[in-house]
Coordinates of C-alpha atoms and ligand atoms in Angstrom, one line a residue:
X1 CA 63.6 109.1 113.7
X2 CA 66.0 107.0 111.6
X3 CA 63.2 105.9 109.3
X4 CA 62.6 109.5 108.1
X5 CA 66.2 109.6 106.8
X6 CA 65.3 107.3 104.0
X7 CA 62.2 109.0 102.7
X8 CA 63.9 110.5 99.7
X9 CA 63.8 113.7 101.7
X10 CA 65.8 116.4 100.0
X11 CA 66.5 118.0 103.4
X12 CA 68.6 115.1 104.6
X13 CA 71.8 116.3 106.2
X14 CA 74.9 116.3 104.1
X15 CA 78.1 115.1 105.8
X16 CA 80.0 118.3 104.8
X17 CA 77.4 120.8 103.6
X18 CA 79.9 123.6 103.5
X19 CA 81.8 121.8 100.8
X20 CA 79.0 119.8 99.1
X21 CA 76.7 122.8 98.6
X22 CA 79.3 125.4 97.9
X23 CA 78.1 128.2 95.5
X24 CA 79.8 127.9 92.1
X25 CA 82.1 130.9 92.4
X26 CA 83.4 129.8 95.8
X27 CA 84.0 126.3 94.5
X28 CA 86.0 127.5 91.5
X29 CA 88.1 129.8 93.8
X30 CA 88.8 126.8 96.1
X31 CA 89.6 124.6 93.2
X32 CA 92.1 127.1 91.6
X33 CA 93.8 127.6 94.9
X34 CA 94.1 123.9 95.4
X35 CA 95.3 123.3 91.8
X36 CA 98.1 125.8 92.3
X37 CA 99.1 124.1 95.5
X38 CA 99.1 120.8 93.8
X39 CA 101.4 122.0 91.0
X40 CA 103.8 123.4 93.5
X41 CA 103.9 120.1 95.4
X42 CA 104.4 118.1 92.3
X43 CA 107.2 120.4 91.1
X44 CA 108.8 120.2 94.6
X45 CA 108.6 116.4 94.7
X46 CA 110.5 116.0 91.4
X47 CA 110.2 112.9 89.2
X48 CA 107.8 112.0 86.4
X49 CA 105.0 114.6 86.9
X50 CA 107.4 117.5 87.7
X51 CA 109.4 116.7 84.5
X52 CA 106.3 116.6 82.4
X53 CA 105.1 120.0 83.9
X54 CA 108.4 121.6 83.2
X55 CA 108.3 120.2 79.6
X56 CA 105.0 122.1 79.3
X57 CA 106.7 125.3 80.5
X58 CA 105.1 125.2 84.0
X59 CA 107.5 126.2 86.7
X60 CA 105.2 127.3 89.4
X61 CA 101.6 126.9 90.6
X62 CA 101.2 130.6 90.0
X63 CA 101.5 129.9 86.2
X64 CA 98.3 127.9 86.2
X65 CA 94.6 128.7 86.5
X66 CA 91.5 126.4 86.2
X67 CA 91.1 127.3 82.6
X68 CA 94.6 125.9 81.8
X69 CA 93.8 122.5 83.3
X70 CA 92.8 120.9 79.9
X71 CA 96.2 121.9 78.5
X72 CA 98.3 120.3 81.2
X73 CA 99.9 116.9 80.8
X74 CA 98.0 113.7 81.7
X75 CA 98.9 110.6 83.7
X76 CA 97.7 107.0 83.1
X77 CA 97.8 103.5 84.6
X78 CA 101.0 102.8 82.7
X79 CA 102.8 105.5 84.7
X80 CA 101.9 103.7 87.9
X81 CA 103.1 100.4 86.5
X82 CA 106.3 101.9 85.2
X83 CA 107.0 103.4 88.6
X84 CA 105.9 100.4 90.7
X85 CA 105.8 100.3 93.7
X86 CA 106.7 103.7 95.1
X87 CA 108.2 105.7 92.3
X88 CA 105.5 108.3 92.1
X89 CA 105.4 109.2 95.8
X90 CA 105.2 112.9 96.5
X91 CA 106.1 112.4 100.2
X92 CA 108.9 110.6 102.0
X93 CA 108.3 106.8 102.1
X94 CA 107.9 106.8 105.8
X95 CA 104.9 109.1 105.7
X96 CA 102.9 106.3 103.9
X97 CA 100.6 104.6 106.4
X98 CA 98.8 102.2 104.1
X99 CA 98.8 100.8 100.6
X100 CA 95.9 99.6 98.5
X101 CA 95.4 98.6 95.0
X102 CA 93.5 96.7 92.3
X103 CA 94.4 93.4 90.9
X104 CA 96.2 93.8 87.6
X105 CA 95.7 91.7 84.5
X106 CA 99.4 90.9 84.3
X107 CA 99.9 89.7 87.9
X108 CA 101.2 92.8 89.5
X109 CA 98.6 95.0 91.2
X110 CA 98.2 98.7 90.6
X111 CA 99.5 99.9 94.0
X112 CA 98.6 103.2 95.6
X113 CA 99.8 104.8 98.8
X114 CA 98.1 106.9 101.5
X115 CA 99.4 109.2 104.2
X116 CA 97.4 109.7 107.4
X117 CA 95.9 112.8 105.8
X118 CA 94.9 110.8 102.7
X119 CA 93.1 108.2 104.9
X120 CA 91.3 111.0 106.7
X121 CA 90.2 112.6 103.4
X122 CA 89.1 109.2 102.0
X123 CA 87.1 108.5 105.2
X124 CA 85.3 111.8 104.7
X125 CA 84.5 111.1 101.1
X126 CA 83.0 107.7 102.0
X127 CA 81.1 109.3 104.9
X128 CA 79.7 111.8 102.3
X129 CA 78.5 108.9 100.2
X130 CA 76.8 107.1 103.1
X131 CA 75.2 110.2 104.3
X132 CA 73.9 110.9 100.8
X133 CA 72.3 107.4 101.0
X134 CA 70.4 108.4 104.2
X135 CA 72.8 107.0 106.8
X136 CA 73.7 108.9 109.9
X137 CA 75.1 108.2 113.4
X138 CA 74.0 104.8 114.5
X139 CA 72.7 103.5 111.1
X140 CA 73.8 99.9 110.7
X141 CA 75.8 99.5 107.5
X142 CA 76.3 95.9 106.2
X143 CA 79.6 96.2 104.3
X144 CA 80.0 93.3 102.0
X145 CA 82.7 94.8 99.8
X146 CA 85.9 92.8 100.0
X147 CA 88.4 93.8 102.7
X148 CA 92.1 93.7 101.8
X149 CA 94.1 95.3 99.1
X150 CA 90.9 96.2 97.3
X151 CA 89.7 99.7 98.4
X152 CA 86.0 98.8 98.6
X153 CA 85.9 97.1 102.0
X154 CA 88.2 99.3 104.1
X155 CA 87.2 102.5 102.3
X156 CA 83.5 102.1 103.2
X157 CA 84.5 100.8 106.6
X158 CA 86.5 104.0 107.5
X159 CA 83.7 106.2 106.0
X160 CA 81.0 104.5 108.2
X161 CA 83.2 105.0 111.3
X162 CA 83.8 108.7 110.3
X163 CA 80.1 109.2 110.0
X164 CA 79.4 107.5 113.4
X165 CA 77.4 104.7 111.8
X166 CA 77.7 101.1 112.9
X167 CA 79.6 99.1 110.4
X168 CA 79.4 95.3 110.1
X169 CA 82.7 94.4 108.3
X170 CA 81.4 91.2 106.8
X171 CA 83.5 91.4 103.5
X172 CA 82.5 89.4 100.4
X173 CA 81.4 85.7 100.2
X174 CA 80.0 83.2 102.7
X175 CA 76.5 84.3 101.7
X176 CA 74.7 82.1 104.2
X177 CA 76.5 83.9 107.0
X178 CA 75.6 87.2 105.5
X179 CA 71.9 86.3 105.3
X180 CA 72.0 85.4 109.1
X181 CA 73.7 88.7 110.0
X182 CA 71.2 90.8 107.9
X183 CA 68.3 89.0 109.6
X184 CA 69.7 89.4 113.1
X185 CA 71.3 92.9 113.0
X186 CA 68.7 94.5 110.7
X187 CA 71.0 96.9 108.8
X188 CA 69.5 99.7 106.9
X189 CA 72.3 100.1 104.4
X190 CA 73.9 97.5 102.2
X191 CA 77.2 98.2 100.6
X192 CA 78.7 95.7 98.0
X193 CA 79.0 95.3 94.2
X194 CA 75.7 95.3 92.4
X195 CA 76.3 91.7 91.1
X196 CA 76.8 90.5 94.7
X197 CA 73.7 92.4 95.8
X198 CA 71.7 90.3 93.4
X199 CA 73.3 87.2 94.8
X200 CA 72.5 88.3 98.4
X201 CA 69.0 89.4 97.4
X202 CA 68.2 85.9 96.0
X203 CA 69.7 84.2 99.1
X204 CA 67.6 86.5 101.4
X205 CA 64.5 85.7 99.4
X206 CA 65.2 82.0 99.6
X207 CA 65.5 82.4 103.4
X208 CA 62.1 84.1 103.5
X209 CA 63.4 87.6 104.1
X210 CA 61.9 90.1 101.7
X211 CA 60.6 93.7 101.7
X212 CA 57.2 92.5 102.9
X213 CA 58.6 90.3 105.6
X214 CA 61.6 91.0 107.8
X215 CA 64.0 92.9 105.5
X216 CA 65.2 96.1 107.2
X217 CA 67.3 97.4 104.3
X218 CA 66.4 100.9 103.0
X219 CA 69.3 101.8 100.6
X220 CA 72.2 100.1 98.8
X221 CA 75.4 101.8 97.9
X222 CA 76.7 99.8 95.0
X223 CA 79.7 100.2 92.8
X224 CA 83.1 98.9 91.7
X225 CA 81.7 97.6 88.4
X226 CA 79.3 99.0 85.7
X227 CA 75.6 98.5 86.2
X228 CA 72.5 99.9 84.4
X229 CA 69.2 101.5 85.3
X230 CA 67.6 98.1 84.5
X231 CA 69.8 96.5 87.2
X232 CA 68.8 99.3 89.5
X233 CA 65.1 98.5 89.0
X234 CA 65.9 94.8 89.7
X235 CA 67.8 95.6 92.9
X236 CA 65.1 98.0 94.1
X237 CA 62.5 95.4 93.6
X238 CA 64.4 92.4 95.0
X239 CA 65.7 94.1 98.1
X240 CA 62.9 96.7 98.6
X241 CA 65.5 99.5 98.7
X242 CA 66.7 102.5 96.8
X243 CA 69.8 101.3 95.0
X244 CA 72.5 104.0 94.6
X245 CA 75.7 104.2 92.6
X246 CA 79.1 104.9 94.1
X247 CA 82.1 105.3 91.9
X248 CA 85.8 105.4 92.5
X249 CA 89.2 104.0 91.6
X250 CA 92.3 103.1 93.6
X251 CA 94.4 105.6 91.7
X252 CA 92.2 108.5 92.7
X253 CA 91.5 107.4 96.3
X254 CA 89.1 104.4 96.1
X255 CA 85.3 104.5 96.6
X256 CA 84.0 108.0 97.3
X257 CA 85.1 109.9 94.3
X258 CA 81.5 110.3 93.3
X259 CA 78.2 109.0 94.7
X260 CA 74.4 109.3 94.2
X261 CA 72.0 110.9 96.7
X262 CA 68.8 109.2 97.8
X263 CA 66.9 112.4 97.1
X264 CA 67.3 112.1 93.3
X265 CA 69.1 108.8 92.6
X266 CA 69.9 110.4 89.3
X267 CA 73.7 110.8 88.7
X268 CA 76.7 110.7 90.9
X269 CA 77.9 113.9 92.7
X270 CA 81.6 114.2 92.0
X271 CA 83.5 115.4 95.1
X272 CA 85.1 118.0 92.9
X273 CA 86.4 120.1 95.7
X274 CA 89.1 117.4 96.0
X275 CA 88.9 115.7 92.6
X276 CA 88.7 118.0 89.6
X277 CA 86.9 116.2 86.8
X278 CA 87.0 116.5 83.1
X279 CA 85.6 114.3 80.3
X280 CA 87.9 114.0 77.3
X281 CA 87.8 112.3 73.9
X282 CA 89.3 108.9 74.6
X283 CA 91.3 109.0 71.3
X284 CA 92.4 112.7 71.0
X285 CA 92.4 113.7 74.6
X286 CA 90.5 116.9 73.8
X287 CA 88.0 118.0 76.4
X288 CA 84.4 117.2 75.4
X289 CA 81.4 119.4 76.4
X290 CA 78.9 118.5 79.2
X291 CA 76.4 115.8 78.1
X292 CA 78.8 114.2 75.6
X293 CA 80.3 110.9 76.6
X294 CA 84.0 111.1 77.3
X295 CA 86.8 109.5 79.4
X296 CA 86.7 110.6 83.0
X297 CA 89.9 112.4 83.9
X298 CA 90.7 113.4 87.5
X299 CA 93.1 115.7 89.2
X300 CA 93.6 115.0 92.9
X301 CA 94.2 118.5 94.3
X302 CA 94.5 117.6 98.0
X303 CA 96.0 114.1 98.1
X304 CA 99.4 113.9 99.6
X305 CA 101.2 110.6 99.0
X306 CA 100.1 110.0 95.4
X307 CA 98.7 113.1 93.9
X308 CA 97.9 112.7 90.2
X309 CA 97.5 115.4 87.6
X310 CA 94.8 114.7 85.0
X311 CA 94.6 110.9 85.5
X312 CA 93.0 109.2 82.5
X313 CA 90.7 106.6 84.0
X314 CA 89.5 104.8 80.9
X315 CA 86.0 105.0 82.2
X316 CA 83.4 106.6 79.9
X317 CA 80.6 108.8 81.3
X318 CA 78.9 112.2 80.8
X319 CA 78.9 115.2 83.1
X320 CA 76.0 117.5 84.0
X321 CA 75.8 120.6 86.2
X322 CA 72.0 121.3 86.4
X323 CA 70.8 121.7 90.0
X324 CA 69.9 118.6 92.0
X325 CA 66.9 118.5 94.4
X326 CA 69.3 117.4 97.2
X327 CA 71.0 120.8 97.2
X328 CA 74.5 119.6 96.4
X329 CA 76.1 121.9 93.9
X330 CA 78.8 119.4 92.9
X331 CA 78.8 118.3 89.2
X332 CA 77.1 115.0 88.5
X333 CA 78.5 112.2 86.4
X334 CA 76.2 109.7 84.7
X335 CA 76.6 106.0 85.4
X336 CA 79.7 104.7 83.8
X337 CA 78.9 103.2 80.4
X338 CA 82.0 101.0 80.4
X339 CA 85.8 101.2 80.2
X340 CA 87.3 102.2 76.9
X341 CA 89.3 98.9 76.9
X342 CA 86.0 96.9 77.5
X343 CA 84.5 98.3 74.4
X344 CA 83.9 95.5 71.9
X345 CA 84.2 96.4 68.2
X346 CA 82.1 93.9 66.3
X347 CA 81.8 94.3 62.5
X348 CA 82.7 98.0 63.0
X349 CA 80.0 98.6 65.6
X350 CA 81.1 99.7 69.1
X351 CA 79.3 97.9 71.9
X352 CA 79.7 98.1 75.7
X353 CA 78.6 95.1 77.7
X354 CA 76.3 97.4 79.7
X355 CA 74.3 98.1 76.6
X356 CA 73.6 94.4 76.2
X357 CA 72.7 94.3 80.0
X358 CA 70.1 97.0 79.4
X359 CA 68.3 95.0 76.8
X360 CA 68.5 91.6 78.6
X361 CA 67.4 92.9 82.0
X362 CA 64.6 95.0 80.4
X363 CA 62.8 91.7 80.1
X364 CA 61.4 90.5 83.5
X365 CA 61.6 86.9 82.5
X366 CA 65.4 87.1 82.1
X367 CA 67.5 86.4 85.2
X368 CA 70.0 89.1 86.4
X369 CA 73.2 87.1 85.6
X370 CA 74.4 87.2 82.1
X371 CA 77.6 86.7 80.1
X372 CA 78.7 88.1 76.8
X373 CA 80.7 85.6 74.8
X374 CA 83.0 86.9 72.1
X375 CA 83.0 84.1 69.6
X376 CA 86.4 84.3 67.8
X377 CA 86.3 80.9 66.2
X378 CA 85.5 82.2 62.7
X379 CA 87.2 84.9 60.6
X380 CA 85.6 87.8 62.5
X381 CA 84.1 88.2 65.9
X382 CA 80.5 87.6 66.8
X383 CA 78.7 88.1 70.1
X384 CA 76.6 85.6 71.9
X385 CA 74.5 87.0 74.8
X386 CA 74.1 84.2 77.3
X387 CA 71.3 84.4 79.9
X388 CA 69.1 82.3 82.0
X389 CA 65.3 82.4 82.8
X390 CA 64.4 84.3 85.9
X391 CA 63.4 82.0 88.8
X392 CA 59.7 81.1 88.4
X393 CA 59.4 82.3 84.8
X394 CA 57.8 79.7 82.5
X395 CA 59.9 78.7 79.5
X396 CA 59.1 80.9 76.5
X397 CA 59.8 79.9 73.0
X398 CA 59.5 83.5 71.8
X399 CA 62.0 84.9 74.3
X400 CA 65.1 84.2 72.4
X401 CA 63.8 85.7 69.2
X402 CA 62.4 88.8 71.0
X403 CA 65.8 89.4 72.7
X404 CA 67.7 89.1 69.4
X405 CA 65.2 91.5 67.8
X406 CA 65.6 94.0 70.7
X407 CA 69.4 93.8 70.6
X408 CA 69.4 94.4 66.9
X409 CA 67.1 97.3 67.1
X410 CA 68.9 98.9 70.1
X411 CA 72.5 98.3 69.1
X412 CA 72.3 98.1 65.4
X413 CA 74.1 94.7 65.5
X414 CA 73.1 91.1 65.1
X415 CA 73.8 89.4 68.5
X416 CA 72.9 85.7 69.0
X417 CA 71.1 84.9 72.3
X418 CA 71.6 81.7 74.2
X419 CA 69.2 80.9 77.0
X420 CA 71.1 78.4 79.2
X421 CA 69.9 76.2 82.1
X422 CA 69.5 78.0 85.4
X423 CA 72.7 78.0 87.5
X424 CA 74.9 77.6 84.4
X425 CA 76.4 81.1 84.2
X426 CA 79.4 82.0 86.4
X427 CA 78.3 83.8 89.6
X428 CA 80.6 86.2 91.5
X429 CA 80.7 85.9 95.2
X430 CA 83.9 87.8 95.8
X431 CA 85.4 90.5 93.6
X432 CA 84.0 92.1 90.4
X433 CA 81.6 90.4 88.1
X434 CA 83.0 89.0 84.9
X435 CA 80.7 90.0 82.0
X436 CA 82.7 89.1 78.9
X437 CA 84.6 85.9 77.9
X438 CA 86.4 85.2 74.7
X439 CA 85.9 81.9 72.9
X440 CA 88.6 81.2 70.3
X441 CA 88.3 77.5 70.2
X442 CA 87.9 74.3 72.2
X443 CA 85.1 73.9 74.8
X444 CA 82.5 76.7 75.0
X445 CA 83.0 79.1 78.0
X446 CA 79.4 78.3 79.1
X447 CA 78.1 74.7 79.3
X448 CA 75.2 74.0 77.0
X449 CA 76.1 76.8 74.5
X450 CA 74.7 75.5 71.2
X451 CA 75.0 78.4 68.8
Ligands
DLL1 O1 86.5 99.6 92.4 C1 86.8 101.3 94.0 C2 85.4 101.2 94.4 C3 85.1 100.3 95.4 C4 84.4 101.9 93.9 C5 83.8 100.1 95.9 C6 83.1 101.8 94.3 C7 82.8 100.9 95.3 P1 89.4 99.7 91.6 O2 89.4 98.3 92.1 O3 90.7 100.4 91.5 O4 88.6 100.6 92.6 O5 88.6 99.7 90.2 C8 88.3 100.9 89.6 O6 86.3 100.1 88.7 O7 88.1 102.6 87.0 C9 85.9 101.6 87.0 O8 86.2 101.0 85.8 C10 85.2 100.5 87.9 N1 84.2 101.2 88.7 C11 84.3 101.6 90.0 N2 83.1 102.0 90.4 C12 82.2 101.9 89.4 C13 80.9 102.3 89.2 C14 87.2 100.4 92.9 N3 80.1 102.7 90.1 C15 87.5 100.7 88.4 N4 80.4 102.0 87.9 C16 87.1 102.0 87.7 C17 81.1 101.5 87.0 C18 83.0 101.4 88.3 N5 82.4 101.2 87.1

């Protein structure tokens, strides 16, 4: 019975079919109603967002329709930092039942707050994602996202419980213990970052567990960092699963803003009944049409503690609204190409680390871990793509030249390739993978780098 759930069957039950497969006109009507409600709540709460709305001449939700959204003021991470920790609350402080956040670069985390209602909403969003991956009541979910302030662990945990699945709250790290638990409990769903899924897949293979022998996994729900189709192929092969993407950010709610369905595994359905999505030009802020890469911008129409109007995420993706075989009518976003602040500008050419990943992982003899070094020792910046040979691949004198050629052809940029000894590149056991390091002098960031 459970096995059938993972057969890429487009009739798989949705967690909330009434919302996930809503006809377009009903969805727009619901969104406009909720948007008006949000504007009224923001105005009533006072503070930063109310002030900005009034500056734009908005004094009531009734002033605003969905078509006006792209003309309303935006919010950004800086607003959360400036109002740290509780300055943007739209409810009294004592209605907040939990805080979460993401580690900031400058020490202080970006903190977000939840009411009981927000936690219930978040649980439903994560239950939707797990159901879209084929999980249902009783499905064992091995949850290796980190538990704590990070939203990954507890978000998926609550979603699994909401769905009635059986969650194994193993958190990140301690890989040997994870291998034992996967062997013993036989989970069908694995949830973690894609980089940790590679780590775990290699450890499972070393322990003799693979898709031919003993591995029970059917699907993976991977997110919190950018990953490519080439990484998907690797994960599918290594773990014998369908690897699916899940997207989210603390400021909007955490994981569960958008996720892929196992029926198509082709773009992430945005839960736009709760999170209105736009893509905008990252420089001008103008809305861009479907299919054009732009900065994802979300309006949280139902969140209580920390509702945000037009939150500029910094994440670049495209949107598409063609029908999906799974029957969901929700708009789909592409995989995230990268964050606008992760974009490297090298000799005038814009490059996201994920574009380099696509080329490197396109070659089966290259291992899945890689690091892009920005060599800043000279006058300008140069890139060095560091990789290792895949386990069991014979050394190949041509490989480096072939990769440099493919990188130049694909990205229009000369990028040096360094193939370093296996095990040299940094591995991520806990938290998000680090894909870029800067080298402005002194020792190279990777041992054995001889470029
Ligand atoms: O990473 C929430 C999450 C947890 C999503 C588990 C999916 C799974 P933050 O720590 O606030 O929240 O980081 C949010 O991570 O703005 C993106 O830049 C990046 N990100 C999240 N999911 C994806 C994804 C969580 N699927 C930031 N692909 C976001 C690419 C992602 N980037």
